[in-house]
mmCIF file of C-alpha atoms in Angstrom:
data_model
loop_
_atom_site.group_PDB
_atom_site.id
_atom_site.type_symbol
_atom_site.label_atom_id
_atom_site.label_comp_id
_atom_site.label_asym_id
_atom_site.label_seq_id
_atom_site.Cartn_x
_atom_site.Cartn_y
_atom_site.Cartn_z
ATOM 1 C CA MET A 1 0.000 0.000 0.000
ATOM 2 C CA SER A 2 2.805 2.428 0.791
ATOM 3 C CA LEU A 3 4.349 1.830 -2.626
ATOM 4 C CA SER A 4 0.994 2.431 -4.265
ATOM 5 C CA LEU A 5 0.542 5.699 -2.388
ATOM 6 C CA ALA A 6 4.041 6.828 -3.289
ATOM 7 C CA ALA A 7 3.354 6.129 -6.912
ATOM 8 C CA GLN A 8 0.207 8.239 -6.780
ATOM 9 C CA GLN A 9 2.036 11.141 -5.208
ATOM 10 C CA GLU A 10 5.158 11.076 -7.398
ATOM 11 C CA PRO A 11 4.808 9.848 -11.001
ATOM 12 C CA MET A 12 7.556 7.360 -11.859
ATOM 13 C CA GLU A 13 9.337 7.146 -15.189
ATOM 14 C CA PRO A 14 8.576 3.775 -16.815
ATOM 15 C CA THR A 15 11.593 1.499 -17.192
ATOM 16 C CA VAL A 16 12.435 -0.920 -19.979
ATOM 17 C CA ALA A 17 11.842 -4.539 -18.990
ATOM 18 C CA ARG A 18 14.998 -6.660 -18.850
ATOM 19 C CA GLY A 19 15.101 -10.293 -19.882
ATOM 20 C CA LYS A 20 16.298 -13.587 -18.406
ATOM 21 C CA PHE A 21 19.951 -13.065 -19.367
ATOM 22 C CA SER A 22 20.472 -9.632 -17.835
ATOM 23 C CA ALA A 23 22.745 -10.894 -15.052
ATOM 24 C CA TRP A 24 24.560 -13.533 -17.112
ATOM 25 C CA PRO A 25 28.257 -13.144 -17.922
ATOM 26 C CA PHE A 26 29.201 -13.222 -21.589
ATOM 27 C CA ALA A 27 32.119 -12.645 -23.916
ATOM 28 C CA LEU A 28 32.201 -9.923 -26.533
ATOM 29 C CA VAL A 29 34.373 -8.476 -29.258
ATOM 30 C CA GLU A 30 34.176 -4.765 -29.996
ATOM 31 C CA ARG A 31 33.925 -3.592 -33.589
ATOM 32 C CA GLY A 32 37.324 -2.798 -35.065
ATOM 33 C CA ASP A 33 39.085 -4.835 -32.368
ATOM 34 C CA ASN A 34 40.283 -8.438 -32.219
ATOM 35 C CA VAL A 35 40.287 -8.865 -28.426
ATOM 36 C CA VAL A 36 37.826 -11.229 -26.741
ATOM 37 C CA ARG A 37 36.534 -9.406 -23.665
ATOM 38 C CA LEU A 38 34.611 -10.711 -20.676
ATOM 39 C CA LYS A 39 31.586 -9.075 -19.085
ATOM 40 C CA GLY A 40 31.225 -10.521 -15.574
ATOM 41 C CA PRO A 41 28.010 -11.521 -13.776
ATOM 42 C CA GLY A 42 25.595 -8.683 -13.097
ATOM 43 C CA ASP A 43 26.073 -5.145 -14.362
ATOM 44 C CA GLN A 44 29.548 -3.754 -14.920
ATOM 45 C CA PRO A 45 30.639 -0.904 -12.616
ATOM 46 C CA ALA A 46 30.081 2.536 -14.122
ATOM 47 C CA THR A 47 32.706 3.486 -16.718
ATOM 48 C CA SER A 48 34.508 0.139 -16.203
ATOM 49 C CA PRO A 49 33.807 -1.677 -19.479
ATOM 50 C CA PRO A 50 34.662 -5.342 -20.092
ATOM 51 C CA GLN A 51 38.399 -6.027 -20.199
ATOM 52 C CA ALA A 52 40.420 -8.541 -22.205
ATOM 53 C CA TRP A 53 39.426 -12.087 -21.282
ATOM 54 C CA GLN A 54 40.967 -13.685 -18.229
ATOM 55 C CA SER A 55 39.702 -16.425 -15.929
ATOM 56 C CA PRO A 56 38.959 -15.654 -12.272
ATOM 57 C CA PHE A 57 39.911 -19.267 -11.458
ATOM 58 C CA THR A 58 43.153 -21.228 -11.623
ATOM 59 C CA LEU A 59 43.254 -22.851 -15.050
ATOM 60 C CA THR A 60 44.050 -26.500 -15.713
ATOM 61 C CA ALA A 61 44.932 -28.313 -18.918
ATOM 62 C CA THR A 62 41.234 -28.984 -19.549
ATOM 63 C CA ASP A 63 40.138 -25.349 -19.358
ATOM 64 C CA PRO A 64 40.034 -23.562 -22.713
ATOM 65 C CA ILE A 65 41.697 -20.150 -22.849
ATOM 66 C CA TYR A 66 40.008 -17.373 -24.833
ATOM 67 C CA SER A 67 42.740 -14.754 -24.830
ATOM 68 C CA THR A 68 43.584 -13.580 -28.340
ATOM 69 C CA GLY A 69 47.180 -14.781 -28.245
ATOM 70 C CA VAL A 70 46.091 -18.331 -27.365
ATOM 71 C CA LEU A 71 43.143 -18.453 -29.758
ATOM 72 C CA PHE A 72 45.284 -17.171 -32.614
ATOM 73 C CA PRO A 73 49.026 -17.482 -32.005
ATOM 74 C CA GLY A 74 51.180 -15.370 -34.268
ATOM 75 C CA SER A 75 51.508 -11.781 -35.313
ATOM 76 C CA ASN A 76 48.419 -11.529 -37.511
ATOM 77 C CA PRO A 77 45.312 -12.584 -35.535
ATOM 78 C CA PRO A 78 42.021 -12.295 -37.441
ATOM 79 C CA THR A 79 39.380 -9.734 -36.595
ATOM 80 C CA ILE A 80 36.399 -11.731 -35.316
ATOM 81 C CA ASP A 81 33.020 -10.847 -36.802
ATOM 82 C CA ALA A 82 30.863 -13.487 -35.045
ATOM 83 C CA MET A 83 31.529 -16.264 -32.542
ATOM 84 C CA SER A 84 29.969 -19.188 -30.686
ATOM 85 C CA THR A 85 31.222 -21.933 -28.380
ATOM 86 C CA GLY A 86 28.586 -24.309 -29.747
ATOM 87 C CA ASN A 87 26.548 -24.027 -26.562
ATOM 88 C CA ASP A 88 23.598 -22.361 -28.211
ATOM 89 C CA VAL A 89 20.504 -24.553 -27.855
ATOM 90 C CA ILE A 90 18.466 -24.313 -31.042
ATOM 91 C CA PRO A 91 15.517 -26.561 -31.922
ATOM 92 C CA ALA A 92 15.335 -27.962 -35.416
ATOM 93 C CA ALA A 93 13.436 -25.778 -37.889
ATOM 94 C CA ASN A 94 10.827 -26.591 -40.492
ATOM 95 C CA SER A 95 11.175 -25.949 -44.229
ATOM 96 C CA VAL A 96 10.494 -22.229 -43.882
ATOM 97 C CA GLY A 97 12.864 -21.704 -40.960
ATOM 98 C CA THR A 98 10.422 -21.718 -38.044
ATOM 99 C CA PRO A 99 12.028 -23.339 -34.957
ATOM 100 C CA ALA A 100 9.999 -26.008 -33.157
ATOM 101 C CA VAL A 101 9.535 -23.979 -29.973
ATOM 102 C CA GLY A 102 7.288 -25.398 -27.248
ATOM 103 C CA LEU A 103 7.882 -29.011 -28.282
ATOM 104 C CA ALA A 104 9.842 -31.802 -26.556
ATOM 105 C CA ASN A 105 12.740 -30.310 -24.575
ATOM 106 C CA PHE A 106 12.636 -26.936 -26.344
ATOM 107 C CA ASN A 107 10.130 -25.075 -24.203
ATOM 108 C CA TRP A 108 11.292 -21.586 -25.042
ATOM 109 C CA LEU A 109 13.804 -19.848 -27.264
ATOM 110 C CA ALA A 110 15.388 -16.418 -27.097
ATOM 111 C CA LEU A 111 17.736 -14.729 -29.519
ATOM 112 C CA ALA A 112 20.157 -12.157 -28.067
ATOM 113 C CA VAL A 113 21.541 -9.612 -30.514
ATOM 114 C CA THR A 114 23.349 -6.316 -30.811
ATOM 115 C CA VAL A 115 23.130 -3.768 -33.604
ATOM 116 C CA LYS A 116 25.723 -1.446 -35.080
ATOM 117 C CA ASN A 117 26.085 2.063 -33.750
ATOM 118 C CA GLY A 118 23.536 4.117 -35.615
ATOM 119 C CA GLY A 119 20.914 1.381 -35.519
ATOM 120 C CA THR A 120 17.436 2.868 -35.287
ATOM 121 C CA GLY A 121 14.101 1.433 -34.221
ATOM 122 C CA LYS A 122 10.493 2.384 -34.644
ATOM 123 C CA ASN A 123 8.555 4.008 -31.817
ATOM 124 C CA PRO A 124 8.010 2.486 -29.225
ATOM 125 C CA SER A 125 10.473 -0.375 -29.755
ATOM 126 C CA ILE A 126 13.276 -1.118 -27.282
ATOM 127 C CA LEU A 127 15.847 -0.059 -29.865
ATOM 128 C CA TRP A 128 13.995 3.237 -30.339
ATOM 129 C CA GLN A 129 14.069 3.780 -26.564
ATOM 130 C CA GLU A 130 17.807 3.034 -26.445
ATOM 131 C CA GLN A 131 18.300 5.499 -29.283
ATOM 132 C CA GLY A 132 16.508 8.109 -27.184
ATOM 133 C CA LYS A 133 19.041 7.544 -24.370
ATOM 134 C CA TYR A 134 22.243 7.214 -26.353
ATOM 135 C CA GLY A 135 21.594 8.778 -29.734
ATOM 136 C CA SER A 136 23.497 6.927 -32.450
ATOM 137 C CA ARG A 137 25.474 4.939 -29.862
ATOM 138 C CA THR A 138 23.089 1.947 -29.797
ATOM 139 C CA GLY A 139 25.806 -0.587 -30.676
ATOM 140 C CA ALA A 140 26.603 -1.542 -27.066
ATOM 141 C CA SER A 141 23.064 -2.484 -26.061
ATOM 142 C CA VAL A 142 22.119 -6.175 -25.922
ATOM 143 C CA LEU A 143 18.524 -6.981 -26.852
ATOM 144 C CA SER A 144 16.685 -10.317 -26.799
ATOM 145 C CA TYR A 145 13.649 -11.553 -28.689
ATOM 146 C CA TYR A 146 11.712 -14.331 -26.920
ATOM 147 C CA PHE A 147 10.056 -16.416 -29.604
ATOM 148 C CA ASP A 148 6.324 -16.709 -30.066
ATOM 149 C CA GLY A 149 5.117 -20.103 -28.852
ATOM 150 C CA SER A 150 7.565 -20.239 -25.938
ATOM 151 C CA ILE A 151 6.217 -21.870 -22.781
ATOM 152 C CA GLY A 152 7.487 -22.202 -19.223
ATOM 153 C CA ILE A 153 8.658 -18.592 -18.903
ATOM 154 C CA ASN A 154 6.992 -15.407 -17.727
ATOM 155 C CA PRO A 155 4.221 -14.693 -20.271
ATOM 156 C CA ARG A 156 5.292 -11.046 -20.487
ATOM 157 C CA LEU A 157 8.420 -12.180 -22.352
ATOM 158 C CA VAL A 158 6.691 -14.310 -25.005
ATOM 159 C CA ASP A 159 6.856 -12.760 -28.478
ATOM 160 C CA LYS A 160 8.571 -9.688 -27.048
ATOM 161 C CA THR A 161 11.883 -7.939 -27.546
ATOM 162 C CA VAL A 162 13.373 -6.732 -24.270
ATOM 163 C CA LEU A 163 16.584 -5.185 -23.021
ATOM 164 C CA GLU A 164 19.238 -7.454 -21.513
ATOM 165 C CA ALA A 165 21.956 -4.842 -21.006
ATOM 166 C CA SER A 166 22.326 -1.230 -22.063
ATOM 167 C CA ARG A 167 25.549 0.641 -22.751
ATOM 168 C CA ASN A 168 25.644 1.806 -19.137
ATOM 169 C CA HIS A 169 24.905 -1.692 -17.796
ATOM 170 C CA LEU A 170 28.051 -2.869 -19.597
ATOM 171 C CA GLY A 171 30.138 -0.125 -18.015
ATOM 172 C CA TYR A 172 30.494 2.004 -21.149
ATOM 173 C CA ALA A 173 30.170 5.741 -20.798
ATOM 174 C CA SER A 174 27.009 7.170 -22.337
ATOM 175 C CA THR A 175 29.092 9.307 -24.689
ATOM 176 C CA SER A 176 31.566 6.587 -25.723
ATOM 177 C CA SER A 177 31.562 5.073 -29.212
ATOM 178 C CA ASN A 178 32.190 1.424 -28.213
ATOM 179 C CA ASP A 179 30.281 -0.969 -30.448
ATOM 180 C CA ILE A 180 29.816 -4.733 -29.886
ATOM 181 C CA ASN A 181 30.581 -6.812 -32.962
ATOM 182 C CA ALA A 182 30.297 -10.366 -31.585
ATOM 183 C CA MET A 183 29.061 -11.992 -28.381
ATOM 184 C CA ASP A 184 28.750 -15.441 -26.784
ATOM 185 C CA TYR A 185 27.185 -16.482 -23.467
ATOM 186 C CA GLY A 186 28.975 -19.848 -23.406
ATOM 187 C CA ILE A 187 32.388 -18.292 -22.798
ATOM 188 C CA GLY A 188 31.003 -16.233 -19.943
ATOM 189 C CA LEU A 189 29.329 -19.201 -18.245
ATOM 190 C CA MET A 190 32.361 -21.457 -18.549
ATOM 191 C CA THR A 191 34.684 -18.713 -17.337
ATOM 192 C CA CYS A 192 32.691 -17.392 -14.379
ATOM 193 C CA ASN A 193 30.783 -20.446 -13.130
ATOM 194 C CA GLU A 194 33.303 -23.215 -12.641
ATOM 195 C CA GLY A 195 31.836 -26.432 -11.279
ATOM 196 C CA PRO A 196 29.101 -29.047 -11.925
ATOM 197 C CA ASN A 197 26.187 -26.593 -11.940
ATOM 198 C CA LEU A 198 26.759 -25.842 -15.618
ATOM 199 C CA ASP A 199 26.005 -29.372 -16.818
ATOM 200 C CA PRO A 200 22.454 -28.527 -17.989
ATOM 201 C CA LEU A 201 23.717 -25.485 -19.922
ATOM 202 C CA ILE A 202 27.180 -26.367 -21.234
ATOM 203 C CA TYR A 203 27.737 -29.534 -23.239
ATOM 204 C CA THR A 204 30.736 -28.586 -25.348
ATOM 205 C CA THR A 205 33.827 -27.064 -23.774
ATOM 206 C CA ASN A 206 36.446 -27.645 -26.434
ATOM 207 C CA GLU A 207 35.188 -25.878 -29.556
ATOM 208 C CA PHE A 208 35.159 -22.293 -30.798
ATOM 209 C CA PHE A 209 33.275 -21.266 -33.950
ATOM 210 C CA PHE A 210 33.826 -17.898 -35.580
ATOM 211 C CA SER A 211 33.820 -15.803 -38.719
ATOM 212 C CA VAL A 212 36.180 -13.023 -39.755
ATOM 213 C CA THR A 213 35.345 -9.533 -40.920
ATOM 214 C CA ARG A 214 35.153 -8.690 -44.583
ATOM 215 C CA GLU A 215 37.889 -6.100 -44.171
ATOM 216 C CA TRP A 216 40.338 -8.563 -42.592
ATOM 217 C CA ALA A 217 39.603 -11.299 -45.121
ATOM 218 C CA ASN A 218 40.085 -8.909 -48.014
ATOM 219 C CA SER A 219 43.391 -7.548 -46.701
ATOM 220 C CA ASN A 220 44.696 -11.091 -46.072
ATOM 221 C CA SER A 221 43.391 -12.758 -49.222
ATOM 222 C CA THR A 222 46.737 -14.418 -49.966
ATOM 223 C CA VAL A 223 47.258 -15.829 -46.455
ATOM 224 C CA ALA A 224 47.014 -19.614 -45.896
ATOM 225 C CA PHE A 225 44.522 -19.234 -43.063
ATOM 226 C CA ALA A 226 42.516 -22.446 -42.576
ATOM 227 C CA ARG A 227 42.802 -26.140 -43.246
ATOM 228 C CA HIS A 228 40.269 -28.346 -44.983
ATOM 229 C CA PRO A 229 37.695 -29.921 -42.630
ATOM 230 C CA GLY A 230 38.590 -33.255 -41.075
ATOM 231 C CA THR A 231 42.294 -32.978 -41.838
ATOM 232 C CA THR A 232 45.422 -32.267 -39.857
ATOM 233 C CA ALA A 233 47.274 -30.799 -42.807
ATOM 234 C CA ALA A 234 48.785 -27.338 -42.663
ATOM 235 C CA PRO A 235 46.376 -24.488 -43.428
ATOM 236 C CA SER A 236 46.091 -23.802 -47.139
ATOM 237 C CA LEU A 237 42.756 -22.012 -47.562
ATOM 238 C CA PRO A 238 42.641 -18.209 -47.688
ATOM 239 C CA PRO A 239 40.162 -16.482 -45.355
ATOM 240 C CA HIS A 240 36.620 -15.802 -46.535
ATOM 241 C CA ALA A 241 34.249 -13.521 -44.645
ATOM 242 C CA GLY A 242 31.298 -15.756 -45.531
ATOM 243 C CA THR A 243 32.774 -18.961 -44.083
ATOM 244 C CA ILE A 244 32.336 -20.316 -40.542
ATOM 245 C CA TYR A 245 35.548 -21.603 -38.976
ATOM 246 C CA ARG A 246 36.201 -23.932 -36.051
ATOM 247 C CA LEU A 247 38.974 -24.268 -33.463
ATOM 248 C CA GLU A 248 39.385 -27.328 -31.226
ATOM 249 C CA TRP A 249 40.917 -27.162 -27.753
ATOM 250 C CA ASN A 250 43.579 -29.825 -27.293
ATOM 251 C CA GLU A 251 44.411 -30.695 -23.703
ATOM 252 C CA ASN A 252 48.027 -31.041 -22.623
ATOM 253 C CA ALA A 253 48.466 -33.528 -19.794
ATOM 254 C CA THR A 254 52.004 -32.373 -19.079
ATOM 255 C CA ALA A 255 51.281 -28.663 -18.792
ATOM 256 C CA THR A 256 48.884 -26.318 -17.029
ATOM 257 C CA ALA A 257 47.163 -25.420 -20.281
ATOM 258 C CA GLY A 258 46.440 -26.879 -23.672
ATOM 259 C CA ALA A 259 46.281 -25.166 -27.050
ATOM 260 C CA TRP A 260 43.811 -24.435 -29.830
ATOM 261 C CA SER A 261 44.120 -26.175 -33.179
ATOM 262 C CA ALA A 262 44.692 -24.277 -36.390
ATOM 263 C CA PRO A 263 41.494 -22.793 -37.889
ATOM 264 C CA GLU A 264 39.464 -25.370 -39.775
ATOM 265 C CA GLU A 265 36.785 -24.671 -42.359
ATOM 266 C CA PHE A 266 33.560 -25.708 -40.617
ATOM 267 C CA VAL A 267 30.830 -24.557 -43.009
ATOM 268 C CA PRO A 268 32.089 -23.018 -46.272
ATOM 269 C CA ALA A 269 30.523 -19.931 -47.767
ATOM 270 C CA SER A 270 29.316 -22.060 -50.690
ATOM 271 C CA ASP A 271 26.943 -23.866 -48.281
ATOM 272 C CA LEU A 272 25.736 -20.711 -46.524
ATOM 273 C CA PHE A 273 24.980 -18.749 -49.692
ATOM 274 C CA TRP A 274 23.421 -19.862 -52.935
ATOM 275 C CA ASN A 275 22.258 -18.697 -56.363
ATOM 276 C CA GLY A 276 25.838 -17.925 -57.323
ATOM 277 C CA TYR A 277 26.417 -15.195 -54.748
ATOM 278 C CA VAL A 278 29.426 -16.994 -53.333
ATOM 279 C CA GLU A 279 31.178 -16.761 -56.685
ATOM 280 C CA GLU A 280 31.442 -13.016 -56.305
ATOM 281 C CA SER A 281 34.113 -11.082 -54.426
ATOM 282 C CA VAL A 282 34.884 -11.698 -50.754
ATOM 283 C CA ASN A 283 33.815 -8.089 -50.292
ATOM 284 C CA ASP A 284 30.209 -8.856 -51.169
ATOM 285 C CA PHE A 285 28.984 -10.303 -47.872
ATOM 286 C CA ASP A 286 30.036 -11.812 -44.569
ATOM 287 C CA VAL A 287 28.670 -13.785 -41.627
ATOM 288 C CA ASP A 288 28.224 -11.189 -38.896
ATOM 289 C CA MET A 289 26.128 -13.091 -36.305
ATOM 290 C CA LEU A 290 26.471 -16.744 -35.317
ATOM 291 C CA ALA A 291 24.815 -19.305 -33.024
ATOM 292 C CA VAL A 292 25.873 -22.963 -33.342
ATOM 293 C CA CYS A 293 24.033 -25.957 -31.847
ATOM 294 C CA PRO A 294 25.812 -29.290 -32.433
ATOM 295 C CA LEU A 295 23.000 -30.993 -30.500
ATOM 296 C CA THR A 296 20.589 -30.458 -33.411
ATOM 297 C CA ASN A 297 23.194 -29.665 -36.098
ATOM 298 C CA THR A 298 21.581 -26.261 -36.459
ATOM 299 C CA ILE A 299 23.094 -22.831 -37.074
ATOM 300 C CA ILE A 300 21.389 -19.446 -36.895
ATOM 301 C CA TYR A 301 23.331 -16.690 -38.608
ATOM 302 C CA SER A 302 22.978 -13.355 -40.330
ATOM 303 C CA THR A 303 25.000 -11.619 -42.994
ATOM 304 C CA SER A 304 25.844 -8.133 -44.078
ATOM 305 C CA ARG A 305 26.074 -7.729 -47.815
ATOM 306 C CA GLU A 306 26.996 -5.243 -50.476
ATOM 307 C CA THR A 307 25.383 -6.961 -53.463
ATOM 308 C CA LEU A 308 21.752 -6.147 -54.169
ATOM 309 C CA GLY A 309 19.610 -9.233 -53.742
ATOM 310 C CA ALA A 310 22.145 -11.251 -51.781
ATOM 311 C CA PRO A 311 20.853 -13.053 -48.672
ATOM 312 C CA SER A 312 20.814 -11.112 -45.438
ATOM 313 C CA GLN A 313 19.140 -10.884 -42.042
ATOM 314 C CA LEU A 314 18.515 -14.070 -40.032
ATOM 315 C CA MET A 315 18.926 -17.469 -41.662
ATOM 316 C CA ILE A 316 18.861 -20.998 -40.276
ATOM 317 C CA TYR A 317 20.980 -23.830 -41.635
ATOM 318 C CA THR A 318 21.188 -27.557 -40.884
ATOM 319 C CA ILE A 319 24.778 -28.791 -40.816
ATOM 320 C CA GLY A 320 25.166 -31.510 -43.397
ATOM 321 C CA GLY A 321 21.574 -31.096 -44.533
ATOM 322 C CA PRO A 322 20.563 -31.348 -48.185
ATOM 323 C CA ASN A 323 18.621 -28.091 -48.202
ATOM 324 C CA PRO A 324 19.902 -24.520 -48.522
ATOM 325 C CA PRO A 325 19.512 -22.106 -45.610
ATOM 326 C CA VAL A 326 16.063 -20.584 -44.999
#
């Protein structure tokens, strides 16, 4: 009753609802950077943005390391455009790309995304509200869409887009230009929640999937970057911004840490794009958002493209499936 009376006496500014992942740690890569950073549990302290990845626990040979120098040894690390540890849980989709939400073990599904600085939304969307706070600096806000048909969660989230973390929640100054280019919750959970409690959420701890930016691929078009899938040969394939790559963590029983394998082509651009688009220049498009689910052999991804008519926005692809993405 006292809260009700206070509300009647002093009008309160409405706040944007935050979703289920607001307190979760996650890893991110800022646009124009090639450093994997770690946002800890809860909100970051004011003006203390996520720093380069490091584990708060003592590492063993089984614990993967996500620092840039370990992920990509050498003097020319790639600029990451999208990433996933393969711990995304994605139900299989039908022929038009609709995930089977609300069936079997897939009770609900949410998709967390960021947009580039300058991204705009329509009134009264969450993105529009973030634009009202930060102007063109909307690229450090994390939003989630909770799919229609989801069950077992608060009904207010179903078929809604909500805020998970704003620029200020991540410790970025309101006037800064930081812009998130890639993100992954799996790295955050494995890094900050050591122990058996992760078993229901984490089922792969030794893989890292990623894409590279169009700019980096184009400027390194003669570099032997990746090896053919299923081989241990030296890398011979040049980078392509439309290809998804994979690293595998190899444990070292005689040392305190293992090492990542050389990049391996996981899904080539020729499988992710069709109608001849892949035959055009590496500058034409790239994979700029990625969620990988080995459990159902399903990938959700998006692309940015320069060629009119090329595929873009969200697509879903079955690894090894006979059908093109939808």
